[in-house]
PDB file of C-alpha atoms in Angstrom:
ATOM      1  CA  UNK A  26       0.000   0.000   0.000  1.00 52.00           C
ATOM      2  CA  UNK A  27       1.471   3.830  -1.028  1.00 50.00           C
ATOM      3  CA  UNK A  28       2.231   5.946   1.772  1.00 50.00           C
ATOM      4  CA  UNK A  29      -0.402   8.428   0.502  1.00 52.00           C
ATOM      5  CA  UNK A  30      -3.376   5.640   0.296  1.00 47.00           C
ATOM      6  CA  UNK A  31      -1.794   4.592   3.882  1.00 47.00           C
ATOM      7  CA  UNK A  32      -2.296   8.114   5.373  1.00 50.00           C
ATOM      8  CA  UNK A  33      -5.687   9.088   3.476  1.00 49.00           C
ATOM      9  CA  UNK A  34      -7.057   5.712   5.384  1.00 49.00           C
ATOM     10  CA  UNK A  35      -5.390   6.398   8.656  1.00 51.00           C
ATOM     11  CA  UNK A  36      -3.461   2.917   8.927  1.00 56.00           C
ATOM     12  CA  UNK A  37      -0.704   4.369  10.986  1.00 62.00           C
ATOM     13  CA  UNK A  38      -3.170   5.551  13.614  1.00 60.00           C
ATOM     14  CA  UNK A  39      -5.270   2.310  13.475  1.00 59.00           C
ATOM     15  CA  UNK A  40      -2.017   0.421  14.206  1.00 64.00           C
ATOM     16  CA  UNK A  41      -0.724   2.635  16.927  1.00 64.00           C
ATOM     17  CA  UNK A  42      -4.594   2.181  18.755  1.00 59.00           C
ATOM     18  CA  UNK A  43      -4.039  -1.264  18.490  1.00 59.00           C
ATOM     19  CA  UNK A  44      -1.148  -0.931  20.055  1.00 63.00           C
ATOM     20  CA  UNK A  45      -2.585   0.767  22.772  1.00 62.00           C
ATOM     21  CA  UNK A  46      -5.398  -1.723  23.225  1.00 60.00           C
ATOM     22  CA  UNK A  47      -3.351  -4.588  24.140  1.00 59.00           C
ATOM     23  CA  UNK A  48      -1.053  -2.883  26.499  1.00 58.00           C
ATOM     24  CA  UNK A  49      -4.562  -1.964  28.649  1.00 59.00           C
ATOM     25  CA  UNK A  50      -3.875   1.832  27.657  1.00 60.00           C
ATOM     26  CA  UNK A  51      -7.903   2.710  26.731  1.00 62.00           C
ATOM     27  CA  UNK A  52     -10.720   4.276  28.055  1.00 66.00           C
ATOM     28  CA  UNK A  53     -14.602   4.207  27.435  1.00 72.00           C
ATOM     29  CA  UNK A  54     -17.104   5.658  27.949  1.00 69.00           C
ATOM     30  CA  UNK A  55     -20.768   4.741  30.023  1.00 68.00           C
ATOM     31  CA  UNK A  56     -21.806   4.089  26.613  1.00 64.00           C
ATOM     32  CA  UNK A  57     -18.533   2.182  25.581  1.00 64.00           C
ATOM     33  CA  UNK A  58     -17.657   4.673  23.222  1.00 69.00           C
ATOM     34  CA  UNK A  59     -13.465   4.383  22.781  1.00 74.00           C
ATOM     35  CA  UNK A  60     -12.310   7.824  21.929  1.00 75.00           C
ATOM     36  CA  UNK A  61      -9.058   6.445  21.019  1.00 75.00           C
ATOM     37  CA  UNK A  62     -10.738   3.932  18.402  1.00 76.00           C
ATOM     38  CA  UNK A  63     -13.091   6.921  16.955  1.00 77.00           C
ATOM     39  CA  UNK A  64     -10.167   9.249  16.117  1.00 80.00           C
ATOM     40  CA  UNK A  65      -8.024   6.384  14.539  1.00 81.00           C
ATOM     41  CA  UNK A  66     -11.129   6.038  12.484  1.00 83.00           C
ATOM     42  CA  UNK A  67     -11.646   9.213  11.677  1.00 86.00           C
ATOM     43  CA  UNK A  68      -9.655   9.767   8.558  1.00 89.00           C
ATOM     44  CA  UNK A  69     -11.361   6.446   7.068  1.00 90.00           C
ATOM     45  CA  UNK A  70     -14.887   8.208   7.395  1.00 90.00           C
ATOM     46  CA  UNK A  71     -13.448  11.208   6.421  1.00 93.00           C
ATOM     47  CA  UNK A  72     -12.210   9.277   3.160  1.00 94.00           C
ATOM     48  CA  UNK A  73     -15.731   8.225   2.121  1.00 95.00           C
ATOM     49  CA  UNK A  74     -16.929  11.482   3.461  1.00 96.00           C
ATOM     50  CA  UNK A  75     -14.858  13.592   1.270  1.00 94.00           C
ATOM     51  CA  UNK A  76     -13.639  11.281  -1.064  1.00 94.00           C
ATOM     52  CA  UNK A  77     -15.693   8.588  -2.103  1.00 95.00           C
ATOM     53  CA  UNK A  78     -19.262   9.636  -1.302  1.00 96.00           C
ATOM     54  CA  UNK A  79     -18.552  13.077  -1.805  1.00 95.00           C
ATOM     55  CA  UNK A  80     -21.047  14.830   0.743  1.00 96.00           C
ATOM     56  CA  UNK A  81     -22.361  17.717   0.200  1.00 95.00           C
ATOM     57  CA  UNK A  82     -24.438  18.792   3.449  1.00 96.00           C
ATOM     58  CA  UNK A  83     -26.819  21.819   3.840  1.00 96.00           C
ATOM     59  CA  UNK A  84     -28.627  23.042   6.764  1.00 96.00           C
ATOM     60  CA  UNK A  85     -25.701  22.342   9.239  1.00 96.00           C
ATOM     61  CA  UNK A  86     -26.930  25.360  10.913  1.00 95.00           C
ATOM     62  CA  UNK A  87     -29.817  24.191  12.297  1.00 96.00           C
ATOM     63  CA  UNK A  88     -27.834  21.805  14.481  1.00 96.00           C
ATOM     64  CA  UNK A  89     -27.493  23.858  17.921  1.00 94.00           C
ATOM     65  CA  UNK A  90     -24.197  24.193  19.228  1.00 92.00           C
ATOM     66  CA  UNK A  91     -24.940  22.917  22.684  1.00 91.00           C
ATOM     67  CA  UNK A  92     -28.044  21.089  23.992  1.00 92.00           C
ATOM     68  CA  UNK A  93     -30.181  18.286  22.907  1.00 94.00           C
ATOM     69  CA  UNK A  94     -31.610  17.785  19.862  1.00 95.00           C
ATOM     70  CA  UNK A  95     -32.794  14.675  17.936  1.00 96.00           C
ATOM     71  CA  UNK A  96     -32.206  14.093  14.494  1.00 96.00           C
ATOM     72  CA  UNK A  97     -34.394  11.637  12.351  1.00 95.00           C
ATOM     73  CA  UNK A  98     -33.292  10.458   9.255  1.00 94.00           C
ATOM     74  CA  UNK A  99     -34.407   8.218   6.964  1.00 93.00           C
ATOM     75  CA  UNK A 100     -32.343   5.167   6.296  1.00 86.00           C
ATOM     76  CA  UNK A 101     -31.208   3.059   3.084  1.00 81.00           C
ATOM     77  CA  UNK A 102     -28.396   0.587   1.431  1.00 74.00           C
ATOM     78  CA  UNK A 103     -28.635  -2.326   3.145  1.00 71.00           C
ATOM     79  CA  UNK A 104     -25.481  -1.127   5.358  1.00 77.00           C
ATOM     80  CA  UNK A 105     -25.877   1.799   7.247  1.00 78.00           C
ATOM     81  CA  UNK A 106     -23.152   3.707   6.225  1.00 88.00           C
ATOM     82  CA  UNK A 107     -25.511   6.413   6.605  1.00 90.00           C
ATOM     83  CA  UNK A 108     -25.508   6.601  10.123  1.00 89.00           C
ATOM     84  CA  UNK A 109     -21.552   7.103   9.514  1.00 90.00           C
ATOM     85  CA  UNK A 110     -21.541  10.142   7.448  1.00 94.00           C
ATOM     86  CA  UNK A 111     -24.136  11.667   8.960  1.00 95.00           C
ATOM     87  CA  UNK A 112     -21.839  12.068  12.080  1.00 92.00           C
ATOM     88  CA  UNK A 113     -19.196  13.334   9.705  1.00 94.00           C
ATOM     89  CA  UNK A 114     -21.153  15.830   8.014  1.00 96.00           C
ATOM     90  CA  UNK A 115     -21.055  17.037  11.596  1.00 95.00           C
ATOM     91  CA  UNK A 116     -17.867  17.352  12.733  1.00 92.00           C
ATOM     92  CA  UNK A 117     -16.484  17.892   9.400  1.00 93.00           C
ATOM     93  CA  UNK A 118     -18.824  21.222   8.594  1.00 94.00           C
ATOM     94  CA  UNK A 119     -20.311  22.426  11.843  1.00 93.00           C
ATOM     95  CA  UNK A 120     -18.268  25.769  14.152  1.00 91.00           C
ATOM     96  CA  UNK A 121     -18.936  23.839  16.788  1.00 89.00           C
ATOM     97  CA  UNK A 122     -18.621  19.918  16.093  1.00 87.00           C
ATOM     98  CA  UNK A 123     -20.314  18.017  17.921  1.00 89.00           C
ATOM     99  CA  UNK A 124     -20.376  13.882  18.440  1.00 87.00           C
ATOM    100  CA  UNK A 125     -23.678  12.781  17.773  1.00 90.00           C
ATOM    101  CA  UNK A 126     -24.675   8.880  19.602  1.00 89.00           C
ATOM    102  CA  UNK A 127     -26.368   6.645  16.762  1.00 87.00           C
ATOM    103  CA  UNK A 128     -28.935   4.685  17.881  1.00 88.00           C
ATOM    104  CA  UNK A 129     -28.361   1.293  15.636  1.00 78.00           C
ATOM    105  CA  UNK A 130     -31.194  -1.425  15.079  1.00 71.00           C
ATOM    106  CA  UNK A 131     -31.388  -4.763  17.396  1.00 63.00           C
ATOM    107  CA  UNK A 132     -29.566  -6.913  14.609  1.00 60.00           C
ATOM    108  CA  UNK A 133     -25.883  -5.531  15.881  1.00 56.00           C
ATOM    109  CA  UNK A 134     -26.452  -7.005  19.110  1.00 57.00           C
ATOM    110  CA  UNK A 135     -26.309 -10.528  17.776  1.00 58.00           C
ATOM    111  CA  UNK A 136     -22.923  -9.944  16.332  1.00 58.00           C
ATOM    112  CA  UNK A 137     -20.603  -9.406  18.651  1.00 54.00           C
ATOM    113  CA  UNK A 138     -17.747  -8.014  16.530  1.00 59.00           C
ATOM    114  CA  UNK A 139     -20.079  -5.623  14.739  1.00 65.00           C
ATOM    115  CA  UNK A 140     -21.813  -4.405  18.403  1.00 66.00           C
ATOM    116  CA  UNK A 141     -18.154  -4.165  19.844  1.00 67.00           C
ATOM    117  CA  UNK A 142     -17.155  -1.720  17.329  1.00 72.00           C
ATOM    118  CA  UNK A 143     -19.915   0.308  16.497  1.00 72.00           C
ATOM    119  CA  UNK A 144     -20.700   0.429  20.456  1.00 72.00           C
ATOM    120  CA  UNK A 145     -16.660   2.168  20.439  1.00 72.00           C
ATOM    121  CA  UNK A 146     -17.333   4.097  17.739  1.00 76.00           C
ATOM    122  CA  UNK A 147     -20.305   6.334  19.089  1.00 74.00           C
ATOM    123  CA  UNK A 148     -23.889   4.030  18.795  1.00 77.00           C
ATOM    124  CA  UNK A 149     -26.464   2.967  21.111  1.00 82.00           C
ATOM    125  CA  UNK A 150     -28.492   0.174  20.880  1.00 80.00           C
ATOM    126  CA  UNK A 151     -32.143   1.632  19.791  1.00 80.00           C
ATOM    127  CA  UNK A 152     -34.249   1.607  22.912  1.00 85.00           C
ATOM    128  CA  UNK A 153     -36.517   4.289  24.355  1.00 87.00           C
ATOM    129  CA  UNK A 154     -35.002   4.354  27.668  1.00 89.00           C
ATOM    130  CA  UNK A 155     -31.371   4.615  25.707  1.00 90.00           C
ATOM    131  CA  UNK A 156     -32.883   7.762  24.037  1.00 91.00           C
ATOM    132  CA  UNK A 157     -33.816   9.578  26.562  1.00 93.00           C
ATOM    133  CA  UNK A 158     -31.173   8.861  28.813  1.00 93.00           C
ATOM    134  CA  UNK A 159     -29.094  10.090  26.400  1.00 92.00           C
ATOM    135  CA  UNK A 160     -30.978  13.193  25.653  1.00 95.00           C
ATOM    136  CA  UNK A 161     -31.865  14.052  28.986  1.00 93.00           C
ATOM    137  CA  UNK A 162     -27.507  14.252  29.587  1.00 92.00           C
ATOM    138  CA  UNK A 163     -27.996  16.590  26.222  1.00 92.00           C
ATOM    139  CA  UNK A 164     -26.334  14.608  23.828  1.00 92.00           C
ATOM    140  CA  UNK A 165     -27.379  15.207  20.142  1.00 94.00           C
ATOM    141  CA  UNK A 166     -28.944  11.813  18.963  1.00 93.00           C
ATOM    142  CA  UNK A 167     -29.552  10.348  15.723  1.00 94.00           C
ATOM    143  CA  UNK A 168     -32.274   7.584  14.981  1.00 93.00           C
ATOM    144  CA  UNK A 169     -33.982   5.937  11.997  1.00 92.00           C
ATOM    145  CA  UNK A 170     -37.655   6.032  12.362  1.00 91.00           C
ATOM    146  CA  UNK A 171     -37.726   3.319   9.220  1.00 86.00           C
ATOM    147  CA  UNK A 172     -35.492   0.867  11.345  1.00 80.00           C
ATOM    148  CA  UNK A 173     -34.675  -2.693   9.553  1.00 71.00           C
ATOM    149  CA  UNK A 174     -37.534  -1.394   6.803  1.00 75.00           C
ATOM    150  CA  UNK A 175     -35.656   1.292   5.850  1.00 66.00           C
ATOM    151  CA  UNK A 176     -31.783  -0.328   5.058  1.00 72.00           C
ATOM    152  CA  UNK A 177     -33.909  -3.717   3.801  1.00 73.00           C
ATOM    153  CA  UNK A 178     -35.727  -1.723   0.888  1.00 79.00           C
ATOM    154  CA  UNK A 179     -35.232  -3.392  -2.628  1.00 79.00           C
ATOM    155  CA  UNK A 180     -33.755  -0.897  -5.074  1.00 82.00           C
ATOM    156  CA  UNK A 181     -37.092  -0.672  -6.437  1.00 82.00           C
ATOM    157  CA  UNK A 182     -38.536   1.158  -4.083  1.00 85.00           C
ATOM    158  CA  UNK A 183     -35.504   3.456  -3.361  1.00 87.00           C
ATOM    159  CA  UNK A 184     -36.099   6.699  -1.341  1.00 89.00           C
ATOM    160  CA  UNK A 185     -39.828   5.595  -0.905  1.00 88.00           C
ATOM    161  CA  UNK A 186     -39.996   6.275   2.839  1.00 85.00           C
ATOM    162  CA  UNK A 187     -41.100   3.651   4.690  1.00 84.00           C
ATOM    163  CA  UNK A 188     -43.733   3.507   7.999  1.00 84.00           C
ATOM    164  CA  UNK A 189     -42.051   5.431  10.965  1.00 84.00           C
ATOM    165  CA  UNK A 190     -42.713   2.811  13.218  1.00 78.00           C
ATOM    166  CA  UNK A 191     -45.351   4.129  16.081  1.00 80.00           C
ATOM    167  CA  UNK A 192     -43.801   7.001  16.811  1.00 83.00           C
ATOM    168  CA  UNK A 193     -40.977   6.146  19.547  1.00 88.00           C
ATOM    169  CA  UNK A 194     -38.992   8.610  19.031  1.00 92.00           C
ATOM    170  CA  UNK A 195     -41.742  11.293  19.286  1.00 92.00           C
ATOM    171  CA  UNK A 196     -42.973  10.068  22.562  1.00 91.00           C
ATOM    172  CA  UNK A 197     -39.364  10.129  23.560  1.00 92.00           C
ATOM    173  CA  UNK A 198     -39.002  13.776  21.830  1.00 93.00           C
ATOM    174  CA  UNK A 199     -42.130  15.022  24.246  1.00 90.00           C
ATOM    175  CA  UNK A 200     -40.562  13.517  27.412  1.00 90.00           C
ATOM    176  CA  UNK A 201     -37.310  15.296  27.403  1.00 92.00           C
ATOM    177  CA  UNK A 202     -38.396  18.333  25.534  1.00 91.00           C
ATOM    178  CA  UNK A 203     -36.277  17.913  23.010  1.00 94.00           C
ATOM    179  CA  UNK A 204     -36.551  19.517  19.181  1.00 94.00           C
ATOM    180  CA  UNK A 205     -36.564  17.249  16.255  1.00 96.00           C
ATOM    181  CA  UNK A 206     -34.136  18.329  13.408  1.00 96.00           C
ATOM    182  CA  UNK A 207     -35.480  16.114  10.154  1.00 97.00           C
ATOM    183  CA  UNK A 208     -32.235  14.949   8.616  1.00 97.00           C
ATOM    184  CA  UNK A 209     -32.820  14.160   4.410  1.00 97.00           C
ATOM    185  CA  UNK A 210     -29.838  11.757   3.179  1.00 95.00           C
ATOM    186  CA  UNK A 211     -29.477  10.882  -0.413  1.00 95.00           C
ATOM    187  CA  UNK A 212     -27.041   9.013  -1.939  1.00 93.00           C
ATOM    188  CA  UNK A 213     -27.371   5.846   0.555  1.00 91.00           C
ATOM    189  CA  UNK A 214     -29.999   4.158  -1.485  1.00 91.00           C
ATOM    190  CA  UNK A 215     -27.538   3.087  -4.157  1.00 91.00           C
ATOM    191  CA  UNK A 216     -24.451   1.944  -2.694  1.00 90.00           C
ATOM    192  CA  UNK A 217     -25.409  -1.573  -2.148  1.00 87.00           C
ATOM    193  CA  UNK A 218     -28.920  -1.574  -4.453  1.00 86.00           C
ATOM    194  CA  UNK A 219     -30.672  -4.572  -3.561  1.00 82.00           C
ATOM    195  CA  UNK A 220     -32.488  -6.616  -6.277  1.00 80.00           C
ATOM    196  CA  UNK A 221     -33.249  -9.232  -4.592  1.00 75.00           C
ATOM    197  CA  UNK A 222     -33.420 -10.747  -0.985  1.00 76.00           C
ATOM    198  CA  UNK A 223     -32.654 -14.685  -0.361  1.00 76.00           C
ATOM    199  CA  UNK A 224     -34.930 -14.811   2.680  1.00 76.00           C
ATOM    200  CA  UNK A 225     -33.851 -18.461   3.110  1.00 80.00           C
ATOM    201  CA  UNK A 226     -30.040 -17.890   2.628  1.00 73.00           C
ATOM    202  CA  UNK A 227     -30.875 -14.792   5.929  1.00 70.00           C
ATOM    203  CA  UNK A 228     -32.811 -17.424   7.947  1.00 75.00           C
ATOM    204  CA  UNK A 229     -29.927 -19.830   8.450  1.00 76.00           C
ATOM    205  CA  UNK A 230     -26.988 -17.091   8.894  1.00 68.00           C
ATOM    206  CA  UNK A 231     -29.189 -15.039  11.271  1.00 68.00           C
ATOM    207  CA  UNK A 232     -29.521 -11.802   9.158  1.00 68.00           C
ATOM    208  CA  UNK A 233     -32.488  -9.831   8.242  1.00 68.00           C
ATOM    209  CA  UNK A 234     -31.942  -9.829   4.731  1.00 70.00           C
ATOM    210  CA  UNK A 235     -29.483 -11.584   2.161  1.00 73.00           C
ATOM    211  CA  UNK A 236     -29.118  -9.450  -0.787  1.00 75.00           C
ATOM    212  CA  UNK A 237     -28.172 -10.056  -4.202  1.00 79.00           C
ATOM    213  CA  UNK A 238     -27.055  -6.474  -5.564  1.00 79.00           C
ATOM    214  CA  UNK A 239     -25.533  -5.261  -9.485  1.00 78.00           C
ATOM    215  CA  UNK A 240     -21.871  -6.406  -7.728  1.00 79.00           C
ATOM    216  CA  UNK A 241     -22.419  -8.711  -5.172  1.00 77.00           C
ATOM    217  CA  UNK A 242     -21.896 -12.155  -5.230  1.00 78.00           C
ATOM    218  CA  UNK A 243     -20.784 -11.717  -9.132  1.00 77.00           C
ATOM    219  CA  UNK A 244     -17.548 -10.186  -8.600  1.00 78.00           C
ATOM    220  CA  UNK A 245     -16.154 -11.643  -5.091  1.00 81.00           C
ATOM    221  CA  UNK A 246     -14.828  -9.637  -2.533  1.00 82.00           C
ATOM    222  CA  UNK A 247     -14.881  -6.759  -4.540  1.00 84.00           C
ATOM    223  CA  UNK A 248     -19.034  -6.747  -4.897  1.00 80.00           C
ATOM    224  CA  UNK A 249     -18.977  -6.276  -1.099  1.00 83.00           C
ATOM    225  CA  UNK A 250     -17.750  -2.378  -1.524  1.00 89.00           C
ATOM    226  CA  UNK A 251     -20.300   0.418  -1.419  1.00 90.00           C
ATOM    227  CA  UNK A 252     -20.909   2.095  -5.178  1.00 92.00           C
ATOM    228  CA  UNK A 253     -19.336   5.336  -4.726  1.00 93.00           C
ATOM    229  CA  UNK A 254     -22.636   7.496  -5.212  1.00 94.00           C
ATOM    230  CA  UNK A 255     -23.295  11.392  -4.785  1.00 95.00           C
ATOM    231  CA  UNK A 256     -24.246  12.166  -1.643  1.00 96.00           C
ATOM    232  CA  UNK A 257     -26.627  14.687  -0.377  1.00 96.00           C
ATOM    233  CA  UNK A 258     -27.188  15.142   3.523  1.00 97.00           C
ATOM    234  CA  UNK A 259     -29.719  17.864   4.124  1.00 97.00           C
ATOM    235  CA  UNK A 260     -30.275  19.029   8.183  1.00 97.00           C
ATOM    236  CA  UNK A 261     -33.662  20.555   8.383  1.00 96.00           C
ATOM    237  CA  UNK A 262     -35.195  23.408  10.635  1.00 95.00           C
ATOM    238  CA  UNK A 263     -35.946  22.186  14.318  1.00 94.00           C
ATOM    239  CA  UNK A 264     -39.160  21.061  14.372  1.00 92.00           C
ATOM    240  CA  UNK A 265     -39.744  22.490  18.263  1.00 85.00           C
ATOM    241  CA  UNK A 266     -41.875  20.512  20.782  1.00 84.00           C
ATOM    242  CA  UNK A 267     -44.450  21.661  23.015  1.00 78.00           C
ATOM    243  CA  UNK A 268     -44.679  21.250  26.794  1.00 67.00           C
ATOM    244  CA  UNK A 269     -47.146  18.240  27.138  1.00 60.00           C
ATOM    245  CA  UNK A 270     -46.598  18.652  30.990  1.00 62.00           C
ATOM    246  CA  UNK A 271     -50.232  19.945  31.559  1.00 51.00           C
ATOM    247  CA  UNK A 272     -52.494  18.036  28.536  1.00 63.00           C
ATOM    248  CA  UNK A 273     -51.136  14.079  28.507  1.00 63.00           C
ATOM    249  CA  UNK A 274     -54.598  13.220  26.820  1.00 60.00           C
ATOM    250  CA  UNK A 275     -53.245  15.402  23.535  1.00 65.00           C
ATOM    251  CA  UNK A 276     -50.529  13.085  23.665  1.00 77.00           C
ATOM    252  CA  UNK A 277     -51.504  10.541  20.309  1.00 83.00           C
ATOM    253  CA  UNK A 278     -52.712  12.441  18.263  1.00 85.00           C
ATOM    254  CA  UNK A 279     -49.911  15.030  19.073  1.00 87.00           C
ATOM    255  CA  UNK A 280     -47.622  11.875  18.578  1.00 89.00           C
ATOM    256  CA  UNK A 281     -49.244  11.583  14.935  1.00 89.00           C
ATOM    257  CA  UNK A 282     -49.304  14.593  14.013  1.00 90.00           C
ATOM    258  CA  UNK A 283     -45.429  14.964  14.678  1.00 91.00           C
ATOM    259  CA  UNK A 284     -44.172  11.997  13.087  1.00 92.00           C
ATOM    260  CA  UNK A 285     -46.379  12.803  10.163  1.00 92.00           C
ATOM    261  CA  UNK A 286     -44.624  15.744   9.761  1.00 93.00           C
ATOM    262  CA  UNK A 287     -41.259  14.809  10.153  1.00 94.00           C
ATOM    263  CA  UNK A 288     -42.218  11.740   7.025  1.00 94.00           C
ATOM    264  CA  UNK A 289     -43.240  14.382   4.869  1.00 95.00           C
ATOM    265  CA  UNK A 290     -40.402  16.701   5.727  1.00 96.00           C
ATOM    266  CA  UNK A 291     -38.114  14.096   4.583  1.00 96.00           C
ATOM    267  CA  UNK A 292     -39.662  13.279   1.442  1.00 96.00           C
ATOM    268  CA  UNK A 293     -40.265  16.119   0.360  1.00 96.00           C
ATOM    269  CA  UNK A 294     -36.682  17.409   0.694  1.00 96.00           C
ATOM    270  CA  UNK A 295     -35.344  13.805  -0.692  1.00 95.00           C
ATOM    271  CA  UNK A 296     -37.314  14.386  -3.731  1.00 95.00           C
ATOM    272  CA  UNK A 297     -36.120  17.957  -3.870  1.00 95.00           C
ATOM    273  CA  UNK A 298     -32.506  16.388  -3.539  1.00 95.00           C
ATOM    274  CA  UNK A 299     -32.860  13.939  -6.115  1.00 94.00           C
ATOM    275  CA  UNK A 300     -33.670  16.627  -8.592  1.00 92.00           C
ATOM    276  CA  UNK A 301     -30.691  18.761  -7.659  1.00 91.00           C
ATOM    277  CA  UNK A 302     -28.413  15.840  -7.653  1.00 89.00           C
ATOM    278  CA  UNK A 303     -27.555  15.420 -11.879  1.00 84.00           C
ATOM    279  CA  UNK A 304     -25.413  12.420 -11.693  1.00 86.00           C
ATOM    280  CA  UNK A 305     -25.708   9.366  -9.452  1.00 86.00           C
ATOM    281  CA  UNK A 306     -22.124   8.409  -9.510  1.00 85.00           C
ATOM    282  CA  UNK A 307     -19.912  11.375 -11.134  1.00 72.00           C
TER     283      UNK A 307
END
């Protein structure tokens, strides 16, 4: 490997926090994060950030320099690499950058590798009382209303947002008073586009989904990298949340009316971003 390809990926740094790992020299945090582990990691995400996806994120403004906040995105690509450059986008473009905690979907925890790193790197298994323990310390938090749905969509039905669940996130929104910043990602839908799923082939290996995509299995190894797409990551205006302190019977409907318009929010501005963006790839 060149020395520039060696830097650009960070391989130096992942070595040396390797290094530090088995001589006991780490620390984590209540959540498991391993700030050591993100940083040596960083220039890798900032390589598909910058590089390979080639973000381009708008609206970074609307995510508040201190304080809680969550952001809901929608999700796609059958790996969530979204979750990933979402948290670039913001500490790559924001004054003030900020680590946000991912809440990831169930699956992870039955894979221990893949819940050991992600847990280092910054995400939080997807439970309510995970949500608003983190908000309530005023951490910014990211979830994906669409869940499993969302990153198991066949390419046919690419940036067709799926059912937000019941509204979790909401209800969690309304218990710690906490403003809802829509986040719009395109770009995710076609790294890995899924044409079909071998439901059988995920049964016996434990996965939600087994997909064949344009690259994978055909060309080996080499189908199991992402397409590097154009990415758009659009962070919309707070969508602010009223004190329910006073009228809990308000509380569905209010619920519905919320996540309804956080869904159309994100439509709408994937739509808008799929129209802006010319070329999928170049």
């Amino acid at each position: 490997m060149n020395k520039s390809l060696k830097r650009a990926l960070g391989v130096n740094s992942l070595a040396r926090a390797a290094k530090k790992r088995l001589e006991g020299d780490y620390h984590v945090d209540e959540w498991g994060m391993d700030e050591g582990i993100r940083q040596s990691f960083w220039p890798i995400l900032d390589f598909f950030y910058s590089r390979y996806f080639r973000v381009t994120a708008s609206g970074i403004e609307n995510i508040p320099d201190q304080g809680r906040a969550l952001l809901a995105a929608n999700h796609g690509g059958a790996v969530p690499f979204d979750g990933a450059m979402v948290m670039a986008a913001i500490m790559r473009e924001h004054p003030n950058p900020r680590l946000p905690k991912t809440l990831h979907v169930d699956m992870l925890s039955n894979w221990p590798w893949a819940n050991y790193l992600v847990s280092r790197l910054g995400g939080v298994q997807a439970m309510p009382e995970n949500a608003e323990k983190l908000l309530e310390s005023d951490c910014l938090t990211l979830v994906f209303p669409e869940g499993g749905k969302g990153l198991g969509k066949p390419f046919a039905k690419r940036y067709q947002m799926q059912r937000f669940g019941r509204g979790g996130f909401v209800k969690v929104a309304l218990k710690t008073q906490s403003p809802i910043i829509p986040v719009s990602i395109v770009g995710a839908e076609e790294i890995y586009p899924m044409l079909y799923d071998v439901k059988p082939l995920a049964k016996m290996l434990g996965l939600p989904w087994a997909p064949i995509t344009f690259t994978w299995p055909w060309l080996g190894p080499l189908g199991a990298l992402p397409l590097p797409s154009k990415w758009f990551i659009d962070f919309g205006k707070p969508i602010p949340i009223p004190d329910m302190k006073y009228r809990p019977s308000e509380e569905p409907l209010l619920v519905s009316r919320i996540t309804a318009q956080v869904r159309d929010h994100i439509q709408k501005t994937v739509n808008r971003l799929l129209v802006q963006r010319e070329k999928v790839f170049f």
